[in-house]
């Protein structure tokens, strides 16, 4: 075999390993970004709901608000 054929085959073998590896990495990164975006939208929605509910609770004279207590809210754990 000539040097050019050996180089071409070696280059193609390396390319056949690198391209799928990069594609898998980028796919996993995009999935992580999409998941983070969904969690952010969910948290923003929860905050909006709490802000809408809070004024009505204060108007009703909620005992928890009168004593300045806080309530535990389950959080999102990132893996």
mmCIF file of C-alpha atoms in Angstrom:
data_model
loop_
_atom_site.group_PDB
_atom_site.id
_atom_site.type_symbol
_atom_site.label_atom_id
_atom_site.label_comp_id
_atom_site.label_asym_id
_atom_site.label_seq_id
_atom_site.Cartn_x
_atom_site.Cartn_y
_atom_site.Cartn_z
ATOM 1 C CA UNK A 1 0.000 0.000 0.000
ATOM 2 C CA UNK A 2 1.130 3.508 -0.643
ATOM 3 C CA UNK A 3 1.615 6.077 2.093
ATOM 4 C CA UNK A 4 -1.307 8.105 0.777
ATOM 5 C CA UNK A 5 -3.673 5.086 0.992
ATOM 6 C CA UNK A 6 -2.469 4.301 4.511
ATOM 7 C CA UNK A 7 -2.973 7.917 5.561
ATOM 8 C CA UNK A 8 -6.447 8.026 3.992
ATOM 9 C CA UNK A 9 -7.557 4.803 5.712
ATOM 10 C CA UNK A 10 -6.150 5.962 9.055
ATOM 11 C CA UNK A 11 -7.836 9.347 8.668
ATOM 12 C CA UNK A 12 -11.195 7.743 7.815
ATOM 13 C CA UNK A 13 -10.917 5.328 10.768
ATOM 14 C CA UNK A 14 -10.229 8.239 13.120
ATOM 15 C CA UNK A 15 -13.064 10.231 11.615
ATOM 16 C CA UNK A 16 -15.452 7.299 12.056
ATOM 17 C CA UNK A 17 -14.710 7.362 15.792
ATOM 18 C CA UNK A 18 -14.687 11.124 16.321
ATOM 19 C CA UNK A 19 -17.888 12.072 14.478
ATOM 20 C CA UNK A 20 -20.272 9.733 16.382
ATOM 21 C CA UNK A 21 -18.555 10.628 19.652
ATOM 22 C CA UNK A 22 -19.042 14.345 19.053
ATOM 23 C CA UNK A 23 -22.622 13.794 17.953
ATOM 24 C CA UNK A 24 -23.383 11.844 21.135
ATOM 25 C CA UNK A 25 -21.736 14.485 23.297
ATOM 26 C CA UNK A 26 -23.608 17.343 21.646
ATOM 27 C CA UNK A 27 -26.876 15.433 21.852
ATOM 28 C CA UNK A 28 -26.400 14.867 25.590
ATOM 29 C CA UNK A 29 -25.550 18.552 26.109
ATOM 30 C CA UNK A 30 -28.656 19.663 24.217
ATOM 31 C CA UNK A 31 -30.799 17.291 26.294
ATOM 32 C CA UNK A 32 -29.336 18.800 29.463
ATOM 33 C CA UNK A 33 -30.059 22.328 28.208
ATOM 34 C CA UNK A 34 -33.650 21.380 27.320
ATOM 35 C CA UNK A 35 -34.152 19.768 30.741
ATOM 36 C CA UNK A 36 -32.784 22.860 32.494
ATOM 37 C CA UNK A 37 -35.101 25.044 30.417
ATOM 38 C CA UNK A 38 -38.146 22.930 31.367
ATOM 39 C CA UNK A 39 -37.173 23.133 35.053
ATOM 40 C CA UNK A 40 -36.728 26.902 34.783
ATOM 41 C CA UNK A 41 -40.139 27.321 33.160
ATOM 42 C CA UNK A 42 -41.666 25.136 35.876
ATOM 43 C CA UNK A 43 -40.050 27.180 38.649
ATOM 44 C CA UNK A 44 -41.110 30.449 37.042
ATOM 45 C CA UNK A 45 -44.653 29.153 36.811
ATOM 46 C CA UNK A 46 -44.596 28.140 40.477
ATOM 47 C CA UNK A 47 -43.304 31.573 41.499
ATOM 48 C CA UNK A 48 -46.053 33.283 39.470
ATOM 49 C CA UNK A 49 -48.684 31.105 41.138
ATOM 50 C CA UNK A 50 -47.298 31.890 44.595
ATOM 51 C CA UNK A 51 -47.322 35.618 43.835
ATOM 52 C CA UNK A 52 -50.940 35.389 42.687
ATOM 53 C CA UNK A 53 -51.984 33.418 45.770
ATOM 54 C CA UNK A 54 -50.008 35.504 48.293
ATOM 55 C CA UNK A 55 -52.071 38.724 48.056
ATOM 56 C CA UNK A 56 -55.324 36.812 48.609
ATOM 57 C CA UNK A 57 -53.832 35.047 51.642
ATOM 58 C CA UNK A 58 -52.739 38.386 53.106
ATOM 59 C CA UNK A 59 -56.156 39.895 52.482
ATOM 60 C CA UNK A 60 -57.826 37.020 54.332
ATOM 61 C CA UNK A 61 -55.526 37.532 57.332
ATOM 62 C CA UNK A 62 -53.676 34.252 57.086
ATOM 63 C CA UNK A 63 -52.230 33.292 60.516
ATOM 64 C CA UNK A 64 -49.000 32.051 58.933
ATOM 65 C CA UNK A 65 -48.474 35.426 57.274
ATOM 66 C CA UNK A 66 -49.385 37.308 60.457
ATOM 67 C CA UNK A 67 -46.677 35.457 62.426
ATOM 68 C CA UNK A 68 -44.206 35.867 59.542
ATOM 69 C CA UNK A 69 -43.678 32.118 59.183
ATOM 70 C CA UNK A 70 -42.345 30.428 56.107
ATOM 71 C CA UNK A 71 -43.499 27.179 54.598
ATOM 72 C CA UNK A 72 -41.226 24.498 53.209
ATOM 73 C CA UNK A 73 -41.614 23.977 49.479
ATOM 74 C CA UNK A 74 -40.197 20.840 47.874
ATOM 75 C CA UNK A 75 -37.319 21.715 45.590
ATOM 76 C CA UNK A 76 -35.936 20.265 42.420
ATOM 77 C CA UNK A 77 -32.830 18.176 42.743
ATOM 78 C CA UNK A 78 -30.395 18.258 39.852
ATOM 79 C CA UNK A 79 -28.669 15.074 38.882
#
